mmCIF file of C-alpha atoms in Angstrom:
data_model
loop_
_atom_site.group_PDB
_atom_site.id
_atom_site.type_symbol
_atom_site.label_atom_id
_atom_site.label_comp_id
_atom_site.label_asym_id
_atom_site.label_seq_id
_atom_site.Cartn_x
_atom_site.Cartn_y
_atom_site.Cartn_z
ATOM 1 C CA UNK Q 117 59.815 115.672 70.138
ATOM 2 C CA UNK Q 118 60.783 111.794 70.139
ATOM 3 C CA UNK Q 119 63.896 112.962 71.898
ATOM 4 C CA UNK Q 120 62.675 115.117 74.203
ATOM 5 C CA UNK Q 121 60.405 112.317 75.350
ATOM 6 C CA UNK Q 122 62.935 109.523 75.742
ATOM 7 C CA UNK Q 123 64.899 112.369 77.695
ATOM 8 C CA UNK Q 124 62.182 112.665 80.237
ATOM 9 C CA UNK Q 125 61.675 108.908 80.240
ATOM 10 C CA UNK Q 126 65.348 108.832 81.228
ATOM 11 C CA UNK Q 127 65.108 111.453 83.680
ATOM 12 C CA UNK Q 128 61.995 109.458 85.544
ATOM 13 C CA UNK Q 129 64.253 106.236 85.218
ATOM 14 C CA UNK Q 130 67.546 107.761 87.257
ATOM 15 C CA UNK Q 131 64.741 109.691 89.733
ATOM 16 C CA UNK Q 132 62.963 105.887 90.612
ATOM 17 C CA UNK Q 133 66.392 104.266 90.427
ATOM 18 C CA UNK Q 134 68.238 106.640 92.364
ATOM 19 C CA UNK Q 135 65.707 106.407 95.262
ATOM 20 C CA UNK Q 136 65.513 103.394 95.190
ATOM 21 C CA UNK Q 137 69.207 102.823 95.725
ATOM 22 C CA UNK Q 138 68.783 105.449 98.531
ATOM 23 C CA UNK Q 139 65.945 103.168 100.297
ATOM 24 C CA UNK Q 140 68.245 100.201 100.022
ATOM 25 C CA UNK Q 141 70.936 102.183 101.641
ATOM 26 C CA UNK Q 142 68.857 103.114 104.367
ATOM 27 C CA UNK Q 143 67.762 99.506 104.580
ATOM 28 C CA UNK Q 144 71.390 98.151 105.018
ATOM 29 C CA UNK Q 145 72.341 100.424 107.438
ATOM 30 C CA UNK Q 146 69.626 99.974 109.705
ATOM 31 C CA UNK Q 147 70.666 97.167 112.828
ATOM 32 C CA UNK Q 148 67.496 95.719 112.959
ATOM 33 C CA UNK Q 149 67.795 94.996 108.689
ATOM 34 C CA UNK Q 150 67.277 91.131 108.002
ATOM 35 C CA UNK Q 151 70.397 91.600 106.206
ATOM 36 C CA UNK Q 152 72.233 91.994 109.730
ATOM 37 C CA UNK Q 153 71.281 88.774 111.089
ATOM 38 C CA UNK Q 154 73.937 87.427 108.095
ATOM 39 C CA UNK Q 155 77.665 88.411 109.656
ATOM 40 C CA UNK Q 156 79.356 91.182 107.166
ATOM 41 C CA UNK Q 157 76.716 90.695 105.062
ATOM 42 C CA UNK Q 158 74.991 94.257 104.990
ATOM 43 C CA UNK Q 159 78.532 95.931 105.199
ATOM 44 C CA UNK Q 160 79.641 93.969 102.005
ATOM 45 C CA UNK Q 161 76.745 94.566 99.826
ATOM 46 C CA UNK Q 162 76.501 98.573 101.320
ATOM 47 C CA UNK Q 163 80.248 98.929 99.395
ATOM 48 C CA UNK Q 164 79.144 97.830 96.011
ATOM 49 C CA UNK Q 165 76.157 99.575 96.283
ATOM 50 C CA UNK Q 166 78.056 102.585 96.616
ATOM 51 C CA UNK Q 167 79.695 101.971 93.468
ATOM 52 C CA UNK Q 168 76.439 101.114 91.707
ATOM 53 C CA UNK Q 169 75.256 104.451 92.916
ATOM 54 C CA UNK Q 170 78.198 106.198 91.426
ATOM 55 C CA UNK Q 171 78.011 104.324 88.248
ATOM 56 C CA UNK Q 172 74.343 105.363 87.862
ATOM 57 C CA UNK Q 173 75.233 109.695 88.619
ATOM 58 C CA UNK Q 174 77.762 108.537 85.284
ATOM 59 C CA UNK Q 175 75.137 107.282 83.382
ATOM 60 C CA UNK Q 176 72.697 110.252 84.224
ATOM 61 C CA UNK Q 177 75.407 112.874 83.537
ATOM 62 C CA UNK Q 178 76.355 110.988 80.310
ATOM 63 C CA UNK Q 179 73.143 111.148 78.790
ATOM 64 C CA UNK Q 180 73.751 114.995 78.790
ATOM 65 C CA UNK Q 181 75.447 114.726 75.432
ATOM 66 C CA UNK Q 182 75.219 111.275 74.208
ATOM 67 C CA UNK Q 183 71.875 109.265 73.243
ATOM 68 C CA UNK Q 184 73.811 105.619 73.816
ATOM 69 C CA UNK Q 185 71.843 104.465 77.091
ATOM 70 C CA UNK Q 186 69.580 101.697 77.372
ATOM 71 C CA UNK Q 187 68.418 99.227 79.841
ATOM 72 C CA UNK Q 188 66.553 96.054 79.958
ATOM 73 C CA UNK Q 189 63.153 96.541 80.075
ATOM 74 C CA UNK Q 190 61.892 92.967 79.973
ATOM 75 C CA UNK Q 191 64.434 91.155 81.878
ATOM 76 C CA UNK Q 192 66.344 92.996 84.738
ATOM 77 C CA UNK Q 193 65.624 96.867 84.687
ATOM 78 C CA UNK Q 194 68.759 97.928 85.125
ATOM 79 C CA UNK Q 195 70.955 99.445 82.114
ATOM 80 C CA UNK Q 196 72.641 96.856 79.361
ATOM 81 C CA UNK Q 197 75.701 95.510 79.900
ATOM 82 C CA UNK Q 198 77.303 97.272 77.311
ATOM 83 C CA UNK Q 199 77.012 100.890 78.947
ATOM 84 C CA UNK Q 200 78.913 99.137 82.034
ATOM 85 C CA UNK Q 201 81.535 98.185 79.071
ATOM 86 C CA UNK Q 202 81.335 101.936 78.369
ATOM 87 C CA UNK Q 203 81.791 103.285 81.864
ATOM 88 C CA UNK Q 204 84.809 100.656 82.383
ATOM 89 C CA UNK Q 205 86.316 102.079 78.976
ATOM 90 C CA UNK Q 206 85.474 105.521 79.742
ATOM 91 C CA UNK Q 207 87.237 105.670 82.635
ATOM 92 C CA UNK Q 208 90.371 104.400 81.527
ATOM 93 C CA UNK Q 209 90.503 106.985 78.847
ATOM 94 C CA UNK Q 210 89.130 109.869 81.389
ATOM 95 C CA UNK Q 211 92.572 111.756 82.023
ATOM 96 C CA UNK Q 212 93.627 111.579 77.908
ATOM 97 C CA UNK Q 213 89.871 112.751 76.745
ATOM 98 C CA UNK Q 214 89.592 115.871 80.005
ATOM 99 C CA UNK Q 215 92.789 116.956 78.345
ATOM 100 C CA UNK Q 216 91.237 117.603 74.896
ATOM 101 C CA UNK Q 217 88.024 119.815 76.814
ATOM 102 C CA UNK Q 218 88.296 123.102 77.772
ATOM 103 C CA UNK Q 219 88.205 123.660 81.548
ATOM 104 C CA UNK Q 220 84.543 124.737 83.118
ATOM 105 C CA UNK Q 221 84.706 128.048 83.838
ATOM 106 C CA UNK Q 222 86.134 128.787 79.886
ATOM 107 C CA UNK Q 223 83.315 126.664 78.934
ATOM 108 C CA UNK Q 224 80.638 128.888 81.072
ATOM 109 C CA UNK Q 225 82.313 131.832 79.847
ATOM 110 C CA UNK Q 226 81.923 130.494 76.471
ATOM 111 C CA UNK Q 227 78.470 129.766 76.906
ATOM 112 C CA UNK Q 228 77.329 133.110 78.334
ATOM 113 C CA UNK Q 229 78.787 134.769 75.412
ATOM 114 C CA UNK Q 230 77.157 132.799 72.995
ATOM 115 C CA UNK Q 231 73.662 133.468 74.552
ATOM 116 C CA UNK Q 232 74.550 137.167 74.391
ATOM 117 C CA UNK Q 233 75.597 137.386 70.644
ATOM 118 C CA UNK Q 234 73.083 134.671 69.138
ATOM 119 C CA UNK Q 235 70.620 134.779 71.787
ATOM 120 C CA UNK Q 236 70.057 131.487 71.494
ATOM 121 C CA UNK Q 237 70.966 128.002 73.730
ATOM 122 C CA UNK Q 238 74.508 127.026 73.330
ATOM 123 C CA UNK Q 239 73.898 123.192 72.777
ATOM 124 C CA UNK Q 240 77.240 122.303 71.479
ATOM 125 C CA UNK Q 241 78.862 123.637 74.574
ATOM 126 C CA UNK Q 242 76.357 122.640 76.869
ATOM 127 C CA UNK Q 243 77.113 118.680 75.400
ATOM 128 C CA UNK Q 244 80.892 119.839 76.072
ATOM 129 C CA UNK Q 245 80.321 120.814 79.972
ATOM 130 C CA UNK Q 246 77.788 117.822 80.157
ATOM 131 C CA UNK Q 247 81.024 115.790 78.669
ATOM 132 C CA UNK Q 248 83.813 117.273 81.145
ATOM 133 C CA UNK Q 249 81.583 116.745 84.394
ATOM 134 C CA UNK Q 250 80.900 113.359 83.411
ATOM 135 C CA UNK Q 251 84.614 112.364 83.000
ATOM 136 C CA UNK Q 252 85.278 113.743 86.139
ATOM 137 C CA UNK Q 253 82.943 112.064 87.632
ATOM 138 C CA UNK Q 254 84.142 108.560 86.111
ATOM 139 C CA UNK Q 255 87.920 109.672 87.266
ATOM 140 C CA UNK Q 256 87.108 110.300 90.664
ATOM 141 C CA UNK Q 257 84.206 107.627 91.200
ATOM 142 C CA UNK Q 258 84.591 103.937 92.110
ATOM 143 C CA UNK Q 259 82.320 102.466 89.611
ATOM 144 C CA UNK Q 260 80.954 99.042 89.489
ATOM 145 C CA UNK Q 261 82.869 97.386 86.739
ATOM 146 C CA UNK Q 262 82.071 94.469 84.991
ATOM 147 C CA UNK Q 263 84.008 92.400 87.290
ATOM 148 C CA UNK Q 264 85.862 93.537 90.823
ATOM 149 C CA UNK Q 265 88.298 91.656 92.187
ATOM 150 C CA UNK Q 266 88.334 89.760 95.448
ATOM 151 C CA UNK Q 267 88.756 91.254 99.017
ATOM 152 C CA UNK Q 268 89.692 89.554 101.881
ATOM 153 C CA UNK Q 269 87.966 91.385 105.147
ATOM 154 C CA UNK Q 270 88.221 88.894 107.895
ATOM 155 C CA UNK Q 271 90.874 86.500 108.975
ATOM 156 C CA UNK Q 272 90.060 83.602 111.897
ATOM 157 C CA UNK Q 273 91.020 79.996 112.660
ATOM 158 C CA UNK Q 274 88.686 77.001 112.958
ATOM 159 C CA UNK Q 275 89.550 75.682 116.081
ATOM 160 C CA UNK Q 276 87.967 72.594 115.101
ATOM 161 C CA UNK Q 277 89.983 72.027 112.544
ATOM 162 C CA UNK Q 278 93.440 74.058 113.288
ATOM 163 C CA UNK Q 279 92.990 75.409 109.883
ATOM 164 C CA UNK Q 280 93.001 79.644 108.660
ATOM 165 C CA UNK Q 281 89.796 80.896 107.140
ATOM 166 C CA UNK Q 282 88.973 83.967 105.259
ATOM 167 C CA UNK Q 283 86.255 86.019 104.571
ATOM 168 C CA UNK Q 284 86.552 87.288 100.694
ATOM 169 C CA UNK Q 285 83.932 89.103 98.393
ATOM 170 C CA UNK Q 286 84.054 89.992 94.889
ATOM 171 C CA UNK Q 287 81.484 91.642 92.420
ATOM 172 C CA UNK Q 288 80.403 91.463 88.934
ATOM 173 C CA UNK Q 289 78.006 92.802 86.728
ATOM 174 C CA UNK Q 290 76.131 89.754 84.640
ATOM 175 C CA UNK Q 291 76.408 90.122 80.885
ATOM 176 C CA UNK Q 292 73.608 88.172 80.005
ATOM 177 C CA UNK Q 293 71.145 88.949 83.154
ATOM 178 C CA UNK Q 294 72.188 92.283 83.178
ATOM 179 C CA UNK Q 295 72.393 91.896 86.892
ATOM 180 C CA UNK Q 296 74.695 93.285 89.747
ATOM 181 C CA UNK Q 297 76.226 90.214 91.841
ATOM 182 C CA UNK Q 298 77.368 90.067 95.003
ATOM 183 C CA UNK Q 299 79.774 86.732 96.182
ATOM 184 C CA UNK Q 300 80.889 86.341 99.701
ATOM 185 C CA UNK Q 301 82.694 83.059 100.813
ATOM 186 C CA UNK Q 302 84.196 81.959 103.572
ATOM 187 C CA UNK Q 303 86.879 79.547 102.623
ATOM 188 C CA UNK Q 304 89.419 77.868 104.992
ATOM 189 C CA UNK Q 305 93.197 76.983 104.075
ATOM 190 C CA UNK Q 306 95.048 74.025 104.499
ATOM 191 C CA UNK Q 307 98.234 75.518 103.094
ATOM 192 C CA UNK Q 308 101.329 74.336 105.212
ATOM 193 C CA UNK Q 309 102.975 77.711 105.330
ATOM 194 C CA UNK Q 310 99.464 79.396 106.177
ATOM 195 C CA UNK Q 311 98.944 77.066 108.759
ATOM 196 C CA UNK Q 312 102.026 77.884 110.529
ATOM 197 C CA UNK Q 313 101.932 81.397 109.777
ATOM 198 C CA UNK Q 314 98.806 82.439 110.918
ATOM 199 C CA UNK Q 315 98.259 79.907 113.716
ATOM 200 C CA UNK Q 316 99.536 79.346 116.959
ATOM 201 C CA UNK Q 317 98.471 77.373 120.039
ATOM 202 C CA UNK Q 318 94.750 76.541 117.674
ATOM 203 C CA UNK Q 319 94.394 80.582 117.454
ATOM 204 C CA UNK Q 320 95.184 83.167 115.289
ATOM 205 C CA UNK Q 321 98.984 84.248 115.716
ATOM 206 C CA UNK Q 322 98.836 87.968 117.384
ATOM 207 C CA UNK Q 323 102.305 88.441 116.309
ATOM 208 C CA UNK Q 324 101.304 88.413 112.464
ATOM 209 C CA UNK Q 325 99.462 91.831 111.189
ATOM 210 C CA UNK Q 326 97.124 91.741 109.166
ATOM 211 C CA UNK Q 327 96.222 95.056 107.555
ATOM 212 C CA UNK Q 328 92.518 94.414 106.457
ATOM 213 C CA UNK Q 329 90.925 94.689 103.810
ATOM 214 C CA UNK Q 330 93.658 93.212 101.942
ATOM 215 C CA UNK Q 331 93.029 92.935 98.057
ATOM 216 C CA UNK Q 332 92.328 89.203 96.684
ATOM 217 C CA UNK Q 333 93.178 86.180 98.598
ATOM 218 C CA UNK Q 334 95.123 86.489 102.076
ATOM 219 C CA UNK Q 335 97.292 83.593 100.586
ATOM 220 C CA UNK Q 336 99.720 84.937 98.134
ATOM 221 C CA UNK Q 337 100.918 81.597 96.332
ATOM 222 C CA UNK Q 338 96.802 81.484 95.281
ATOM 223 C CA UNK Q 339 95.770 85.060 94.972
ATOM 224 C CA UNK Q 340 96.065 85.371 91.591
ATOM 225 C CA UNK Q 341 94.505 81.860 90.535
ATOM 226 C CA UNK Q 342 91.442 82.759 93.244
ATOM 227 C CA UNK Q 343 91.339 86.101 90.681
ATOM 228 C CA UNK Q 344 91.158 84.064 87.912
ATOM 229 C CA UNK Q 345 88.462 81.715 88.928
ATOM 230 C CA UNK Q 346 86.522 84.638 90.327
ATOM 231 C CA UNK Q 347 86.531 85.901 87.420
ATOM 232 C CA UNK Q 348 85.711 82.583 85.123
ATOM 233 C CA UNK Q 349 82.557 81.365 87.685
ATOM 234 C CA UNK Q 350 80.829 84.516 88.579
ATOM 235 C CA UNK Q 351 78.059 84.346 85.979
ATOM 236 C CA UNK Q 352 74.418 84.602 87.110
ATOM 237 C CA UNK Q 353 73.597 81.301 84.849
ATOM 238 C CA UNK Q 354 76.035 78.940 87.433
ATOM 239 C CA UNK Q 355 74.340 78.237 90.592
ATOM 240 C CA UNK Q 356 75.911 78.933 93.888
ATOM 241 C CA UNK Q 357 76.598 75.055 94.226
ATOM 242 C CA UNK Q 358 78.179 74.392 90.952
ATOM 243 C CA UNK Q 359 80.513 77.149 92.333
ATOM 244 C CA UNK Q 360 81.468 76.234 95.418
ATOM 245 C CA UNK Q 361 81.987 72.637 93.829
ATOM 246 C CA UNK Q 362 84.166 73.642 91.681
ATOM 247 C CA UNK Q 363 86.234 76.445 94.116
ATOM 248 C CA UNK Q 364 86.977 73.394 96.084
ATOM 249 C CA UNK Q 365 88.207 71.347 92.958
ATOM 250 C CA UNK Q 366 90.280 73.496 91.439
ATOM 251 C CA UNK Q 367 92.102 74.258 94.855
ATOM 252 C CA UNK Q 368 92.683 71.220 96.614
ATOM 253 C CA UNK Q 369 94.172 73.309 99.842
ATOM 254 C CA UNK Q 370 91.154 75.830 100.214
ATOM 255 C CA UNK Q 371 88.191 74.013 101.491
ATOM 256 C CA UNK Q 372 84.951 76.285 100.679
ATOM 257 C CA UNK Q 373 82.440 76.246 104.018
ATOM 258 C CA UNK Q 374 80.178 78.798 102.709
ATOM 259 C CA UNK Q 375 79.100 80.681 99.610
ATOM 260 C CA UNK Q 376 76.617 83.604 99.310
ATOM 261 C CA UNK Q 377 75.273 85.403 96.321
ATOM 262 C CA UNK Q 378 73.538 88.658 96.398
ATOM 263 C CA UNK Q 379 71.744 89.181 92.914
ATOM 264 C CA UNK Q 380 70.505 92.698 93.329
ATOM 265 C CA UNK Q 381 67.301 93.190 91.206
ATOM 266 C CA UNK Q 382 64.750 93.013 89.503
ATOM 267 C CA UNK Q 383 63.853 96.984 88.871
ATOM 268 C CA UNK Q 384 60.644 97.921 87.982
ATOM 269 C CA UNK Q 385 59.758 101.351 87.438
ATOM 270 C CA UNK Q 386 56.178 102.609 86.085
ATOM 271 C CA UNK Q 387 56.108 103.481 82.379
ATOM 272 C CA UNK Q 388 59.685 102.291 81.615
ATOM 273 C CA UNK Q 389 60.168 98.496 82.475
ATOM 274 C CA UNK Q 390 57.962 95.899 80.600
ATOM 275 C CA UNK Q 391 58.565 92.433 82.721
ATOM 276 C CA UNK Q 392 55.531 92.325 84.820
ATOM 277 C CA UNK Q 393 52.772 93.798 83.439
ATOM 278 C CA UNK Q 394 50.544 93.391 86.815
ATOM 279 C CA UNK Q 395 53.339 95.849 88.176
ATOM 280 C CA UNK Q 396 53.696 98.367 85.240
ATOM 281 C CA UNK Q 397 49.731 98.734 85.505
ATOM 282 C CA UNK Q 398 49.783 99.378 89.427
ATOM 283 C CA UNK Q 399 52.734 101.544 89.371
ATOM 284 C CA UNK Q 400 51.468 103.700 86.656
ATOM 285 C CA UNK Q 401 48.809 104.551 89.153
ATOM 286 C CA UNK Q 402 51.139 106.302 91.371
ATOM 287 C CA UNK Q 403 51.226 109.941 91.962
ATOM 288 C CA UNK Q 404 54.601 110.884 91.981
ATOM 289 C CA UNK Q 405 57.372 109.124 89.928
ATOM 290 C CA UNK Q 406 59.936 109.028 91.967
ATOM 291 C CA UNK Q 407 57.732 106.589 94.014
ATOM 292 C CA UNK Q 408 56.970 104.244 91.757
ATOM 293 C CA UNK Q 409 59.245 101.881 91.741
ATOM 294 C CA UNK Q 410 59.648 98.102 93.250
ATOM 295 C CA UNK Q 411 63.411 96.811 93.882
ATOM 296 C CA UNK Q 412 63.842 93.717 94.732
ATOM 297 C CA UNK Q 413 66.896 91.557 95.557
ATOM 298 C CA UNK Q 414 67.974 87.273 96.490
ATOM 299 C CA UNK Q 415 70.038 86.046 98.526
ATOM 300 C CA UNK Q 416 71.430 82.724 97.636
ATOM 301 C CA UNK Q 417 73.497 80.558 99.946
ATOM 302 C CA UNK Q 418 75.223 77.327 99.915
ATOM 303 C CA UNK Q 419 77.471 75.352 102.822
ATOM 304 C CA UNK Q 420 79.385 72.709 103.549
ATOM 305 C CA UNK Q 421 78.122 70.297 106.072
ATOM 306 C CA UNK Q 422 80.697 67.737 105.966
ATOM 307 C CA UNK Q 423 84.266 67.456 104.894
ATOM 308 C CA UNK Q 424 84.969 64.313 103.046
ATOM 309 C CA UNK Q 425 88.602 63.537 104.054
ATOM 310 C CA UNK Q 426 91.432 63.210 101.424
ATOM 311 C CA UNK Q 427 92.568 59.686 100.199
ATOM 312 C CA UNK Q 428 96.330 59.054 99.624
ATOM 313 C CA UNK Q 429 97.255 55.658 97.835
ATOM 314 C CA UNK Q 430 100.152 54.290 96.668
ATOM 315 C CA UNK Q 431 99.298 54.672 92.490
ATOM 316 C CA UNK Q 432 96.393 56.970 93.412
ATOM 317 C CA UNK Q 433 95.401 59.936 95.744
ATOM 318 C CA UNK Q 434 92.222 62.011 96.058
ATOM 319 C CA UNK Q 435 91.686 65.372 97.641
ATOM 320 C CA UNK Q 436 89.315 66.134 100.613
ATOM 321 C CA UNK Q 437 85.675 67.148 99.178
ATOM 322 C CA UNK Q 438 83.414 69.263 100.470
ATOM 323 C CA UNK Q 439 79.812 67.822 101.094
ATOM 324 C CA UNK Q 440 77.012 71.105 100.050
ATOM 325 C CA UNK Q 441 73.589 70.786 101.448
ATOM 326 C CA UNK Q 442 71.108 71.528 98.673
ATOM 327 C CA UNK Q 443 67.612 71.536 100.169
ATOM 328 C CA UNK Q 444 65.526 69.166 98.411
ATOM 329 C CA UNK Q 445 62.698 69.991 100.533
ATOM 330 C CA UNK Q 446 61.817 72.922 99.155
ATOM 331 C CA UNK Q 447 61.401 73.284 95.242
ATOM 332 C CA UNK Q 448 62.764 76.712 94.650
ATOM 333 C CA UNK Q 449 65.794 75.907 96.731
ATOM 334 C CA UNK Q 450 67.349 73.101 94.614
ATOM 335 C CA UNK Q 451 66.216 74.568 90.978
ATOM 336 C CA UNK Q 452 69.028 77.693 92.856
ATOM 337 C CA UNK Q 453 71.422 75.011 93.858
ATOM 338 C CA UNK Q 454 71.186 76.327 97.418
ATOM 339 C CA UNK Q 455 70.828 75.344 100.896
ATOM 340 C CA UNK Q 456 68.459 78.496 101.404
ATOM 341 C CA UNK Q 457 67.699 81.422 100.191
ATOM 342 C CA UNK Q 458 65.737 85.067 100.231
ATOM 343 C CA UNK Q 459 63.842 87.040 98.209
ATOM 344 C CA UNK Q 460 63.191 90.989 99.073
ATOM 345 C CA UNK Q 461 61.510 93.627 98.018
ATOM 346 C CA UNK Q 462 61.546 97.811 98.672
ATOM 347 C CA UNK Q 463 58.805 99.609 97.561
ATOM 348 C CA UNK Q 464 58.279 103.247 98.107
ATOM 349 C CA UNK Q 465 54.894 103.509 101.168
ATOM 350 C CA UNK Q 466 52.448 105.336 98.182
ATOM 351 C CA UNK Q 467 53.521 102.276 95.450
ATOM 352 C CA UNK Q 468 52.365 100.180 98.164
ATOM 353 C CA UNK Q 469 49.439 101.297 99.298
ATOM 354 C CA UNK Q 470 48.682 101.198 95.660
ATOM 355 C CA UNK Q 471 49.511 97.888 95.389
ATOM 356 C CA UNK Q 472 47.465 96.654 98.340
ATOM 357 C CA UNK Q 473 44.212 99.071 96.716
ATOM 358 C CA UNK Q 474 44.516 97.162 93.448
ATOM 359 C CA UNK Q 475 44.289 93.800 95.532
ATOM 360 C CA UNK Q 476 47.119 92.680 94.237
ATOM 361 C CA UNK Q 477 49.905 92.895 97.305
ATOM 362 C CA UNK Q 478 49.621 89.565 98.415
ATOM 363 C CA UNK Q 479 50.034 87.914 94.680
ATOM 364 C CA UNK Q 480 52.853 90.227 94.249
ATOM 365 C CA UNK Q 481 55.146 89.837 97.426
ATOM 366 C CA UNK Q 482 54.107 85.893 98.148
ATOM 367 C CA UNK Q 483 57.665 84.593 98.935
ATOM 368 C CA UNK Q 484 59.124 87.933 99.654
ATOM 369 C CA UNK Q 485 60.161 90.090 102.474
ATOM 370 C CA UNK Q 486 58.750 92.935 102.014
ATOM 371 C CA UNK Q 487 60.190 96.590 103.617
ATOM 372 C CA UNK Q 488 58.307 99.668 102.617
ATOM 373 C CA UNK Q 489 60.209 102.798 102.445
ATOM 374 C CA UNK Q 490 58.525 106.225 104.409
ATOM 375 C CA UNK Q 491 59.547 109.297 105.312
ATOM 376 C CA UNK Q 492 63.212 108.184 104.898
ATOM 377 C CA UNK Q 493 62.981 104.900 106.705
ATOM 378 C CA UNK Q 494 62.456 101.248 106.217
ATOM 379 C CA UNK Q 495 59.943 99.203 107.439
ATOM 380 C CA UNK Q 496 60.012 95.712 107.423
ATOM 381 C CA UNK Q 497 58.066 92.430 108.474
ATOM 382 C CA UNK Q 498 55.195 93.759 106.605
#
């Protein structure tokens, strides 16, 4: 009976979490989105929410025949970090572990003999076909891993400056938060052989193609290091600034303009999450299940507004430095380490007119942009 219930709690979870990931979809592809006014922004975060989406159908088939699945209930609302651990594993060890199945239709043809002879539910096949699909799902899925590696999507020149700049994102899943991230920056080259390949007459050089996306940094003799630091600073517990200050320190030719951070969640769905207990109440109220649910998301961002030039000496040198705006003005912004920021929030149109009822809408969304999803489309400026 205990089992059955969690089952059903799960169920209700991947319903609320899969429409919600929907809504956001819908939100991000809409032109007149918020998210639009930021340049790539919306197209960035759409791709690794495409691979959250595909991580989740995993999770939900996995649960068909194993009872490891949990997520954080007090903190983020999305699942643990080590099922993303899992999935990562999983799906390096897909092709070896299919082998050792039996292929689908032997496994229905197993099943509907079973029924016929013990006329009862084959439950030890069933786990097997629940098994297979998930694998193949893992095999042919981009999943969002626990960290994925930087893209470069757009290549331009300063003309103030004569310099290269790319566009590059990169994703990882927080350990600790239990938190999808987003990072974006927009980082500018000083590299001699950069500069000359990739400018000409203060504009990009025509003559050079440049197949984009191109995986990790456009600059080869720095790719893998810019992997490596990706990697080493992408944790939810380092502000944007203390990243961007440290991007420009460890790589005296890339000069960091801008850094954005997309921290996608808090989840709360009714009955399951525990980290707002004025939501859970509100939410339980809701008719259907699949609507209630309240996503919300931050965007963080952090730029340069000065470039401090380099010092060369004759027993001592010092690299250009970067000079990030943190706004002091407003409280929220500096304990971020940002120059501004954004806080959203998606609810279903029935979890919100539930929320207003109870009185407590404006407590709720003070500070956030609110969109409410109806009828399969978002409405925002509420």
């Amino acid at each position: 009976m205990a089992q059955s219930a969690e089952l059903t709690a799960a169920e209700r979870y991947f319903d609320a979490i899969r429409a919600a990931l929907e809504g956001l979809s819908v939100f991000l592809n809409n032109r007149e989105s918020p998210l639009n006014k930021h340049d790539l922004v919306a197209q960035t975060v759409a791709e690794y929410l495409q691979r959250l989406t595909a991580s989740f159908e995993c999770w939900r088939n996995r649960i068909g025949f194993t009872e490891r699945f949990r997520i954080s209930r007090s903190d983020s609302g999305f699942p643990v970090f080590q099922n993303v651990l899992e999935l990562e594993n999983d799906k390096k060890g897909a092709a070896g572990r299919l082998a050792s199945i039996p292929d689908a239709d032997s496994l229905r043809a197993e099943m509907a003999d079973f029924i016929l002879r013990h006329r009862a539910f084959p439950a030890e096949l069933q786990k097997s076909m629940a098994e297979r699909v998930y694998l193949e799902t893992v095999q042919q899925g981009e999943v969002f891993s626990p960290f994925l590696l930087p893209v470069t999507i757009r290549v331009a020149v300063n003309p103030k400056t004569g310099r290269p700049y790319y566009v590059v994102h990169w994703g990882a899943f927080d350990g600790t938060s239990n938190l999808p991230l987003v990072y974006m920056a927009v980082v500018e080259d000083s590299s001699g052989d950069m500069v000359d390949t990739l400018v000409r007459d203060g504009k990009l050089n025509t003559d050079v193609r440049i197949p984009l996306p191109v995986g990790g940094l456009l600059n080869p003799e720095l790719a893998r290091r810019f992997d490596d630091f990706a990697a080493r600073n992408s944790a939810y517990s380092l502000s944007p600034v203390t990243i961007a200050t440290s991007l420009d320190k460890d790589f005296p030719e890339l000069h960091p303009k801008q850094l954005r951070r997309i921290v996608l969640g808090p989840f709360y769905t009714a009955g399951i999450t525990e980290h707002n207990q004025r939501v859970a109440e509100v939410l339980a109220k809701v008719r259907r299940p699949e609507d209630a649910w309240l996503l919300t998301w931050t965007l963080q961002e952090v730029f340069s507004t000065a470039e401090k030039p380099g010092r060369r000496g004759l027993w001592s040198s010092e690299p250009s430095q970067e000079v990030f705006h943190i706004n002091t003005d407003d409280l929220e912004a500096a304990r971020q380490g940002v120059s501004h920021y954004e806080q959203h929030a998606l609810v279903p149109h029935e979890a919100y007119q539930a929320l207003y009822a109870s009185g407590e809408a404006s407590t709720i969304f003070t500070g956030f942009q609110t969109h409410i999803l109806s009828n399969g489309q978002v409405i925002s400026g509420v």
